[in-house]
Amino acid sequence: MFVSLIVSLDGYIEGPNHELDWFLDGDPQFEQYCDEMLDSVGVALYGRRSYELMVRYWPDAEKNPRTERDLAFARKMNALPKVVLSRTLEHASWSNTRIVKDQVLENITALKREHGKPLVAWAGAGLVGTLTRLGLVDEYRLIVHPVLLGGGTPWFRDIPGTHKLNLVRTTQLGKGLTVLCYEPVRP
């Protein structure tokens, strides 16, 4: 399982008022990277808040896409199995979605075993913290955007202790974007 986060150079996944408008888009290399990543995964994991943000657009994007690219991406997103980790979400309206309320370690470990493709956790500092604390993350992929936000939500929250990581690869994309891939150092 890997975590994939869009992050500012100063380490935030959203601005001080939960802004997401600082992402650089429209770069063909970034779009290709996202398409290839989506094609490579078997299940997408979300926390409640990220799920609620995503479900506002993607389920209906096939009917009302902003762009042709959104149409193709929406078809993939809607077909992909999704799991929401939440103790409070009662119903998941997005197709192919189920909710995991408890026994996260057991449920995610079982998912990792049953799918031929990796699981991906997109967004959510709380989700990343939970998966990291449970030792479920095999790789962190940070898509670093060349912007300083000066505050906001850090990509890691509530992580006790030190977690050493090894840089395993970097990828340069257009418009100054860099993908940094790290694996946890296992004891």
PDB file of N, CA, C and O in Angstrom, residues 53-119:
ATOM      1  N   LEU A  53     -15.140  15.284   0.283  1.00  0.00           N
ATOM      2  CA  LEU A  53     -14.695  16.228  -0.750  1.00  0.00           C
ATOM      3  C   LEU A  53     -14.755  15.589  -2.137  1.00  0.00           C
ATOM      4  O   LEU A  53     -15.213  16.213  -3.100  1.00  0.00           O
ATOM      5  N   MET A  54     -14.285  14.358  -2.243  1.00  0.00           N
ATOM      6  CA  MET A  54     -14.248  13.675  -3.540  1.00  0.00           C
ATOM      7  C   MET A  54     -15.659  13.362  -4.056  1.00  0.00           C
ATOM      8  O   MET A  54     -15.924  13.485  -5.248  1.00  0.00           O
ATOM      9  N   VAL A  55     -16.547  12.954  -3.165  1.00  0.00           N
ATOM     10  CA  VAL A  55     -17.883  12.543  -3.584  1.00  0.00           C
ATOM     11  C   VAL A  55     -18.717  13.734  -4.068  1.00  0.00           C
ATOM     12  O   VAL A  55     -19.723  13.545  -4.762  1.00  0.00           O
ATOM     13  N   ARG A  56     -18.285  14.941  -3.786  1.00  0.00           N
ATOM     14  CA  ARG A  56     -18.992  16.133  -4.284  1.00  0.00           C
ATOM     15  C   ARG A  56     -18.864  16.287  -5.799  1.00  0.00           C
ATOM     16  O   ARG A  56     -19.704  16.921  -6.417  1.00  0.00           O
ATOM     17  N   TYR A  57     -17.812  15.715  -6.381  1.00  0.00           N
ATOM     18  CA  TYR A  57     -17.589  15.923  -7.816  1.00  0.00           C
ATOM     19  C   TYR A  57     -17.561  14.636  -8.637  1.00  0.00           C
ATOM     20  O   TYR A  57     -18.264  14.508  -9.629  1.00  0.00           O
ATOM     21  N   TRP A  58     -16.725  13.672  -8.243  1.00  0.00           N
ATOM     22  CA  TRP A  58     -16.426  12.552  -9.136  1.00  0.00           C
ATOM     23  C   TRP A  58     -17.601  11.661  -9.500  1.00  0.00           C
ATOM     24  O   TRP A  58     -17.702  11.226 -10.661  1.00  0.00           O
ATOM     25  N   PRO A  59     -18.534  11.330  -8.614  1.00  0.00           N
ATOM     26  CA  PRO A  59     -19.625  10.445  -9.043  1.00  0.00           C
ATOM     27  C   PRO A  59     -20.443  11.006 -10.199  1.00  0.00           C
ATOM     28  O   PRO A  59     -20.919  10.252 -11.046  1.00  0.00           O
ATOM     29  N   ASP A  60     -20.607  12.314 -10.270  1.00  0.00           N
ATOM     30  CA  ASP A  60     -21.396  12.924 -11.344  1.00  0.00           C
ATOM     31  C   ASP A  60     -20.544  13.475 -12.484  1.00  0.00           C
ATOM     32  O   ASP A  60     -21.090  14.003 -13.457  1.00  0.00           O
ATOM     33  N   ALA A  61     -19.241  13.371 -12.374  1.00  0.00           N
ATOM     34  CA  ALA A  61     -18.354  13.951 -13.381  1.00  0.00           C
ATOM     35  C   ALA A  61     -18.489  13.273 -14.751  1.00  0.00           C
ATOM     36  O   ALA A  61     -18.193  13.886 -15.764  1.00  0.00           O
ATOM     37  N   GLU A  62     -18.950  12.026 -14.776  1.00  0.00           N
ATOM     38  CA  GLU A  62     -19.159  11.376 -16.073  1.00  0.00           C
ATOM     39  C   GLU A  62     -20.312  12.034 -16.833  1.00  0.00           C
ATOM     40  O   GLU A  62     -20.277  12.108 -18.058  1.00  0.00           O
ATOM     41  N   LYS A  63     -21.308  12.532 -16.115  1.00  0.00           N
ATOM     42  CA  LYS A  63     -22.456  13.188 -16.752  1.00  0.00           C
ATOM     43  C   LYS A  63     -22.162  14.655 -17.063  1.00  0.00           C
ATOM     44  O   LYS A  63     -22.659  15.182 -18.048  1.00  0.00           O
ATOM     45  N   ASN A  64     -21.376  15.298 -16.198  1.00  0.00           N
ATOM     46  CA  ASN A  64     -21.096  16.736 -16.344  1.00  0.00           C
ATOM     47  C   ASN A  64     -19.615  17.029 -16.166  1.00  0.00           C
ATOM     48  O   ASN A  64     -19.228  17.753 -15.244  1.00  0.00           O
ATOM     49  N   PRO A  65     -18.762  16.484 -17.022  1.00  0.00           N
ATOM     50  CA  PRO A  65     -17.317  16.718 -16.839  1.00  0.00           C
ATOM     51  C   PRO A  65     -16.939  18.164 -17.182  1.00  0.00           C
ATOM     52  O   PRO A  65     -17.536  18.776 -18.063  1.00  0.00           O
ATOM     53  N   ARG A  66     -15.960  18.682 -16.442  1.00  0.00           N
ATOM     54  CA  ARG A  66     -15.442  20.022 -16.750  1.00  0.00           C
ATOM     55  C   ARG A  66     -14.600  19.980 -18.020  1.00  0.00           C
ATOM     56  O   ARG A  66     -14.545  20.943 -18.764  1.00  0.00           O
ATOM     57  N   THR A  67     -13.917  18.838 -18.225  1.00  0.00           N
ATOM     58  CA  THR A  67     -13.044  18.677 -19.387  1.00  0.00           C
ATOM     59  C   THR A  67     -13.147  17.239 -19.881  1.00  0.00           C
ATOM     60  O   THR A  67     -13.673  16.365 -19.180  1.00  0.00           O
ATOM     61  N   GLU A  68     -12.608  16.977 -21.076  1.00  0.00           N
ATOM     62  CA  GLU A  68     -12.541  15.607 -21.601  1.00  0.00           C
ATOM     63  C   GLU A  68     -11.684  14.730 -20.699  1.00  0.00           C
ATOM     64  O   GLU A  68     -11.973  13.559 -20.491  1.00  0.00           O
ATOM     65  N   ARG A  69     -10.614  15.312 -20.180  1.00  0.00           N
ATOM     66  CA  ARG A  69      -9.743  14.567 -19.288  1.00  0.00           C
ATOM     67  C   ARG A  69     -10.495  14.144 -18.028  1.00  0.00           C
ATOM     68  O   ARG A  69     -10.349  13.036 -17.545  1.00  0.00           O
ATOM     69  N   ASP A  70     -11.332  15.041 -17.488  1.00  0.00           N
ATOM     70  CA  ASP A  70     -12.134  14.696 -16.314  1.00  0.00           C
ATOM     71  C   ASP A  70     -13.067  13.528 -16.610  1.00  0.00           C
ATOM     72  O   ASP A  70     -13.306  12.696 -15.741  1.00  0.00           O
ATOM     73  N   LEU A  71     -13.608  13.471 -17.824  1.00  0.00           N
ATOM     74  CA  LEU A  71     -14.508  12.379 -18.183  1.00  0.00           C
ATOM     75  C   LEU A  71     -13.786  11.039 -18.091  1.00  0.00           C
ATOM     76  O   LEU A  71     -14.269  10.101 -17.457  1.00  0.00           O
ATOM     77  N   ALA A  72     -12.621  10.942 -18.690  1.00  0.00           N
ATOM     78  CA  ALA A  72     -11.846   9.695 -18.656  1.00  0.00           C
ATOM     79  C   ALA A  72     -11.428   9.352 -17.229  1.00  0.00           C
ATOM     80  O   ALA A  72     -11.511   8.197 -16.803  1.00  0.00           O
ATOM     81  N   PHE A  73     -10.984  10.357 -16.493  1.00  0.00           N
ATOM     82  CA  PHE A  73     -10.549  10.138 -15.110  1.00  0.00           C
ATOM     83  C   PHE A  73     -11.731   9.721 -14.238  1.00  0.00           C
ATOM     84  O   PHE A  73     -11.612   8.829 -13.398  1.00  0.00           O
ATOM     85  N   ALA A  74     -12.901  10.347 -14.444  1.00  0.00           N
ATOM     86  CA  ALA A  74     -14.090  10.019 -13.659  1.00  0.00           C
ATOM     87  C   ALA A  74     -14.512   8.571 -13.874  1.00  0.00           C
ATOM     88  O   ALA A  74     -14.907   7.888 -12.925  1.00  0.00           O
ATOM     89  N   ARG A  75     -14.415   8.102 -15.102  1.00  0.00           N
ATOM     90  CA  ARG A  75     -14.779   6.699 -15.370  1.00  0.00           C
ATOM     91  C   ARG A  75     -13.904   5.758 -14.552  1.00  0.00           C
ATOM     92  O   ARG A  75     -14.385   4.777 -13.986  1.00  0.00           O
ATOM     93  N   LYS A  76     -12.613   6.071 -14.495  1.00  0.00           N
ATOM     94  CA  LYS A  76     -11.693   5.236 -13.715  1.00  0.00           C
ATOM     95  C   LYS A  76     -11.990   5.349 -12.224  1.00  0.00           C
ATOM     96  O   LYS A  76     -12.017   4.349 -11.505  1.00  0.00           O
ATOM     97  N   MET A  77     -12.182   6.578 -11.743  1.00  0.00           N
ATOM     98  CA  MET A  77     -12.445   6.793 -10.316  1.00  0.00           C
ATOM     99  C   MET A  77     -13.724   6.094  -9.877  1.00  0.00           C
ATOM    100  O   MET A  77     -13.773   5.493  -8.808  1.00  0.00           O
ATOM    101  N   ASN A  78     -14.759   6.184 -10.693  1.00  0.00           N
ATOM    102  CA  ASN A  78     -16.046   5.591 -10.324  1.00  0.00           C
ATOM    103  C   ASN A  78     -16.014   4.069 -10.351  1.00  0.00           C
ATOM    104  O   ASN A  78     -16.717   3.420  -9.586  1.00  0.00           O
ATOM    105  N   ALA A  79     -15.193   3.486 -11.217  1.00  0.00           N
ATOM    106  CA  ALA A  79     -15.092   2.028 -11.306  1.00  0.00           C
ATOM    107  C   ALA A  79     -14.194   1.442 -10.214  1.00  0.00           C
ATOM    108  O   ALA A  79     -14.346   0.274  -9.840  1.00  0.00           O
ATOM    109  N   LEU A  80     -13.285   2.240  -9.698  1.00  0.00           N
ATOM    110  CA  LEU A  80     -12.306   1.760  -8.718  1.00  0.00           C
ATOM    111  C   LEU A  80     -12.980   1.437  -7.381  1.00  0.00           C
ATOM    112  O   LEU A  80     -13.756   2.247  -6.878  1.00  0.00           O
ATOM    113  N   PRO A  81     -12.686   0.277  -6.785  1.00  0.00           N
ATOM    114  CA  PRO A  81     -13.187   0.010  -5.438  1.00  0.00           C
ATOM    115  C   PRO A  81     -12.600   1.031  -4.455  1.00  0.00           C
ATOM    116  O   PRO A  81     -11.432   1.383  -4.544  1.00  0.00           O
ATOM    117  N   LYS A  82     -13.461   1.487  -3.524  1.00  0.00           N
ATOM    118  CA  LYS A  82     -13.060   2.508  -2.561  1.00  0.00           C
ATOM    119  C   LYS A  82     -13.419   2.048  -1.155  1.00  0.00           C
ATOM    120  O   LYS A  82     -14.456   1.407  -0.951  1.00  0.00           O
ATOM    121  N   VAL A  83     -12.559   2.418  -0.197  1.00  0.00           N
ATOM    122  CA  VAL A  83     -12.805   2.124   1.213  1.00  0.00           C
ATOM    123  C   VAL A  83     -12.635   3.424   1.982  1.00  0.00           C
ATOM    124  O   VAL A  83     -11.649   4.137   1.795  1.00  0.00           O
ATOM    125  N   VAL A  84     -13.611   3.726   2.832  1.00  0.00           N
ATOM    126  CA  VAL A  84     -13.553   4.913   3.682  1.00  0.00           C
ATOM    127  C   VAL A  84     -13.343   4.451   5.114  1.00  0.00           C
ATOM    128  O   VAL A  84     -14.121   3.637   5.626  1.00  0.00           O
ATOM    129  N   LEU A  85     -12.286   4.948   5.741  1.00  0.00           N
ATOM    130  CA  LEU A  85     -12.061   4.668   7.156  1.00  0.00           C
ATOM    131  C   LEU A  85     -12.737   5.775   7.955  1.00  0.00           C
ATOM    132  O   LEU A  85     -12.328   6.935   7.889  1.00  0.00           O
ATOM    133  N   SER A  86     -13.811   5.436   8.657  1.00  0.00           N
ATOM    134  CA  SER A  86     -14.561   6.438   9.411  1.00  0.00           C
ATOM    135  C   SER A  86     -15.410   5.774  10.479  1.00  0.00           C
ATOM    136  O   SER A  86     -16.096   4.786  10.219  1.00  0.00           O
ATOM    137  N   ARG A  87     -15.366   6.358  11.668  1.00  0.00           N
ATOM    138  CA  ARG A  87     -16.249   5.894  12.741  1.00  0.00           C
ATOM    139  C   ARG A  87     -17.603   6.602  12.686  1.00  0.00           C
ATOM    140  O   ARG A  87     -18.542   6.167  13.344  1.00  0.00           O
ATOM    141  N   THR A  88     -17.710   7.684  11.907  1.00  0.00           N
ATOM    142  CA  THR A  88     -18.940   8.488  11.933  1.00  0.00           C
ATOM    143  C   THR A  88     -19.758   8.424  10.644  1.00  0.00           C
ATOM    144  O   THR A  88     -20.956   8.693  10.683  1.00  0.00           O
ATOM    145  N   LEU A  89     -19.162   8.100   9.521  1.00  0.00           N
ATOM    146  CA  LEU A  89     -19.897   8.057   8.254  1.00  0.00           C
ATOM    147  C   LEU A  89     -20.851   6.865   8.272  1.00  0.00           C
ATOM    148  O   LEU A  89     -20.443   5.729   8.524  1.00  0.00           O
ATOM    149  N   GLU A  90     -22.129   7.127   8.016  1.00  0.00           N
ATOM    150  CA  GLU A  90     -23.142   6.077   8.076  1.00  0.00           C
ATOM    151  C   GLU A  90     -23.423   5.434   6.726  1.00  0.00           C
ATOM    152  O   GLU A  90     -23.787   4.266   6.652  1.00  0.00           O
ATOM    153  N   HIS A  91     -23.287   6.212   5.654  1.00  0.00           N
ATOM    154  CA  HIS A  91     -23.665   5.710   4.330  1.00  0.00           C
ATOM    155  C   HIS A  91     -22.678   6.232   3.290  1.00  0.00           C
ATOM    156  O   HIS A  91     -22.308   7.398   3.323  1.00  0.00           O
ATOM    157  N   ALA A  92     -22.276   5.372   2.373  1.00  0.00           N
ATOM    158  CA  ALA A  92     -21.387   5.766   1.276  1.00  0.00           C
ATOM    159  C   ALA A  92     -22.200   5.724  -0.016  1.00  0.00           C
ATOM    160  O   ALA A  92     -22.640   4.658  -0.450  1.00  0.00           O
ATOM    161  N   SER A  93     -22.389   6.884  -0.625  1.00  0.00           N
ATOM    162  CA  SER A  93     -23.224   6.969  -1.823  1.00  0.00           C
ATOM    163  C   SER A  93     -22.457   6.743  -3.121  1.00  0.00           C
ATOM    164  O   SER A  93     -23.057   6.502  -4.160  1.00  0.00           O
ATOM    165  N   TRP A  94     -21.141   6.809  -3.084  1.00  0.00           N
ATOM    166  CA  TRP A  94     -20.331   6.648  -4.280  1.00  0.00           C
ATOM    167  C   TRP A  94     -20.249   5.172  -4.634  1.00  0.00           C
ATOM    168  O   TRP A  94     -20.028   4.326  -3.758  1.00  0.00           O
ATOM    169  N   SER A  95     -20.399   4.837  -5.895  1.00  0.00           N
ATOM    170  CA  SER A  95     -20.377   3.437  -6.320  1.00  0.00           C
ATOM    171  C   SER A  95     -19.076   2.754  -5.895  1.00  0.00           C
ATOM    172  O   SER A  95     -18.029   3.385  -5.811  1.00  0.00           O
ATOM    173  N   ASN A  96     -19.180   1.468  -5.635  1.00  0.00           N
ATOM    174  CA  ASN A  96     -18.021   0.632  -5.278  1.00  0.00           C
ATOM    175  C   ASN A  96     -17.322   1.099  -4.004  1.00  0.00           C
ATOM    176  O   ASN A  96     -16.110   1.002  -3.888  1.00  0.00           O
ATOM    177  N   THR A  97     -18.090   1.624  -3.042  1.00  0.00           N
ATOM    178  CA  THR A  97     -17.506   2.137  -1.806  1.00  0.00           C
ATOM    179  C   THR A  97     -18.057   1.383  -0.608  1.00  0.00           C
ATOM    180  O   THR A  97     -19.252   1.132  -0.519  1.00  0.00           O
ATOM    181  N   ARG A  98     -17.146   1.059   0.302  1.00  0.00           N
ATOM    182  CA  ARG A  98     -17.577   0.490   1.578  1.00  0.00           C
ATOM    183  C   ARG A  98     -16.903   1.250   2.707  1.00  0.00           C
ATOM    184  O   ARG A  98     -15.862   1.873   2.518  1.00  0.00           O
ATOM    185  N   ILE A  99     -17.492   1.167   3.875  1.00  0.00           N
ATOM    186  CA  ILE A  99     -16.994   1.883   5.047  1.00  0.00           C
ATOM    187  C   ILE A  99     -16.388   0.885   6.019  1.00  0.00           C
ATOM    188  O   ILE A  99     -16.975  -0.172   6.286  1.00  0.00           O
ATOM    189  N   VAL A 100     -15.209   1.225   6.550  1.00  0.00           N
ATOM    190  CA  VAL A 100     -14.584   0.445   7.612  1.00  0.00           C
ATOM    191  C   VAL A 100     -14.592   1.321   8.856  1.00  0.00           C
ATOM    192  O   VAL A 100     -13.987   2.387   8.873  1.00  0.00           O
ATOM    193  N   LYS A 101     -15.320   0.877   9.880  1.00  0.00           N
ATOM    194  CA  LYS A 101     -15.471   1.663  11.098  1.00  0.00           C
ATOM    195  C   LYS A 101     -14.496   1.249  12.197  1.00  0.00           C
ATOM    196  O   LYS A 101     -14.162   2.053  13.055  1.00  0.00           O
ATOM    197  N   ASP A 102     -14.102  -0.004  12.220  1.00  0.00           N
ATOM    198  CA  ASP A 102     -13.208  -0.484  13.278  1.00  0.00           C
ATOM    199  C   ASP A 102     -12.333  -1.606  12.722  1.00  0.00           C
ATOM    200  O   ASP A 102     -12.428  -1.953  11.553  1.00  0.00           O
ATOM    201  N   GLN A 103     -11.486  -2.138  13.554  1.00  0.00           N
ATOM    202  CA  GLN A 103     -10.554  -3.194  13.149  1.00  0.00           C
ATOM    203  C   GLN A 103      -9.816  -2.810  11.867  1.00  0.00           C
ATOM    204  O   GLN A 103      -9.719  -3.594  10.920  1.00  0.00           O
ATOM    205  N   VAL A 104      -9.286  -1.594  11.865  1.00  0.00           N
ATOM    206  CA  VAL A 104      -8.612  -1.053  10.677  1.00  0.00           C
ATOM    207  C   VAL A 104      -7.428  -1.924  10.281  1.00  0.00           C
ATOM    208  O   VAL A 104      -7.278  -2.269   9.107  1.00  0.00           O
ATOM    209  N   LEU A 105      -6.593  -2.293  11.232  1.00  0.00           N
ATOM    210  CA  LEU A 105      -5.420  -3.115  10.923  1.00  0.00           C
ATOM    211  C   LEU A 105      -5.830  -4.409  10.242  1.00  0.00           C
ATOM    212  O   LEU A 105      -5.293  -4.771   9.188  1.00  0.00           O
ATOM    213  N   GLU A 106      -6.793  -5.099  10.795  1.00  0.00           N
ATOM    214  CA  GLU A 106      -7.238  -6.371  10.242  1.00  0.00           C
ATOM    215  C   GLU A 106      -7.870  -6.200   8.852  1.00  0.00           C
ATOM    216  O   GLU A 106      -7.590  -6.960   7.931  1.00  0.00           O
ATOM    217  N   ASN A 107      -8.739  -5.197   8.725  1.00  0.00           N
ATOM    218  CA  ASN A 107      -9.426  -4.967   7.449  1.00  0.00           C
ATOM    219  C   ASN A 107      -8.466  -4.565   6.335  1.00  0.00           C
ATOM    220  O   ASN A 107      -8.558  -5.080   5.216  1.00  0.00           O
ATOM    221  N   ILE A 108      -7.545  -3.655   6.621  1.00  0.00           N
ATOM    222  CA  ILE A 108      -6.618  -3.196   5.585  1.00  0.00           C
ATOM    223  C   ILE A 108      -5.603  -4.288   5.257  1.00  0.00           C
ATOM    224  O   ILE A 108      -5.245  -4.487   4.091  1.00  0.00           O
ATOM    225  N   THR A 109      -5.162  -5.029   6.258  1.00  0.00           N
ATOM    226  CA  THR A 109      -4.247  -6.152   6.006  1.00  0.00           C
ATOM    227  C   THR A 109      -4.914  -7.174   5.087  1.00  0.00           C
ATOM    228  O   THR A 109      -4.292  -7.676   4.142  1.00  0.00           O
ATOM    229  N   ALA A 110      -6.181  -7.463   5.315  1.00  0.00           N
ATOM    230  CA  ALA A 110      -6.913  -8.402   4.455  1.00  0.00           C
ATOM    231  C   ALA A 110      -7.042  -7.843   3.034  1.00  0.00           C
ATOM    232  O   ALA A 110      -6.859  -8.573   2.060  1.00  0.00           O
ATOM    233  N   LEU A 111      -7.335  -6.546   2.913  1.00  0.00           N
ATOM    234  CA  LEU A 111      -7.426  -5.921   1.588  1.00  0.00           C
ATOM    235  C   LEU A 111      -6.100  -6.006   0.845  1.00  0.00           C
ATOM    236  O   LEU A 111      -6.069  -6.248  -0.357  1.00  0.00           O
ATOM    237  N   LYS A 112      -5.004  -5.772   1.564  1.00  0.00           N
ATOM    238  CA  LYS A 112      -3.682  -5.827   0.931  1.00  0.00           C
ATOM    239  C   LYS A 112      -3.414  -7.226   0.377  1.00  0.00           C
ATOM    240  O   LYS A 112      -2.778  -7.372  -0.663  1.00  0.00           O
ATOM    241  N   ARG A 113      -3.890  -8.249   1.066  1.00  0.00           N
ATOM    242  CA  ARG A 113      -3.659  -9.628   0.628  1.00  0.00           C
ATOM    243  C   ARG A 113      -4.540 -10.025  -0.554  1.00  0.00           C
ATOM    244  O   ARG A 113      -4.133 -10.802  -1.399  1.00  0.00           O
ATOM    245  N   GLU A 114      -5.765  -9.505  -0.614  1.00  0.00           N
ATOM    246  CA  GLU A 114      -6.709  -9.999  -1.613  1.00  0.00           C
ATOM    247  C   GLU A 114      -6.614  -9.331  -2.971  1.00  0.00           C
ATOM    248  O   GLU A 114      -7.103  -9.871  -3.947  1.00  0.00           O
ATOM    249  N   HIS A 115      -6.015  -8.184  -3.057  1.00  0.00           N
ATOM    250  CA  HIS A 115      -5.959  -7.482  -4.337  1.00  0.00           C
ATOM    251  C   HIS A 115      -4.604  -7.671  -5.003  1.00  0.00           C
ATOM    252  O   HIS A 115      -3.569  -7.611  -4.357  1.00  0.00           O
ATOM    253  N   GLY A 116      -4.635  -7.886  -6.317  1.00  0.00           N
ATOM    254  CA  GLY A 116      -3.401  -8.058  -7.067  1.00  0.00           C
ATOM    255  C   GLY A 116      -2.656  -6.750  -7.277  1.00  0.00           C
ATOM    256  O   GLY A 116      -1.460  -6.738  -7.520  1.00  0.00           O
ATOM    257  N   LYS A 117      -3.376  -5.652  -7.185  1.00  0.00           N
ATOM    258  CA  LYS A 117      -2.771  -4.337  -7.349  1.00  0.00           C
ATOM    259  C   LYS A 117      -2.676  -3.670  -5.978  1.00  0.00           C
ATOM    260  O   LYS A 117      -3.439  -3.994  -5.069  1.00  0.00           O
ATOM    261  N   PRO A 118      -1.776  -2.700  -5.841  1.00  0.00           N
ATOM    262  CA  PRO A 118      -1.628  -2.052  -4.536  1.00  0.00           C
ATOM    263  C   PRO A 118      -2.832  -1.189  -4.165  1.00  0.00           C
ATOM    264  O   PRO A 118      -3.612  -0.768  -5.020  1.00  0.00           O
ATOM    265  N   LEU A 119      -2.957  -0.936  -2.882  1.00  0.00           N
ATOM    266  CA  LEU A 119      -3.924   0.008  -2.354  1.00  0.00           C
ATOM    267  C   LEU A 119      -3.255   1.374  -2.337  1.00  0.00           C
ATOM    268  O   LEU A 119      -2.043   1.468  -2.140  1.00  0.00           O
TER     269      LEU A 119
END
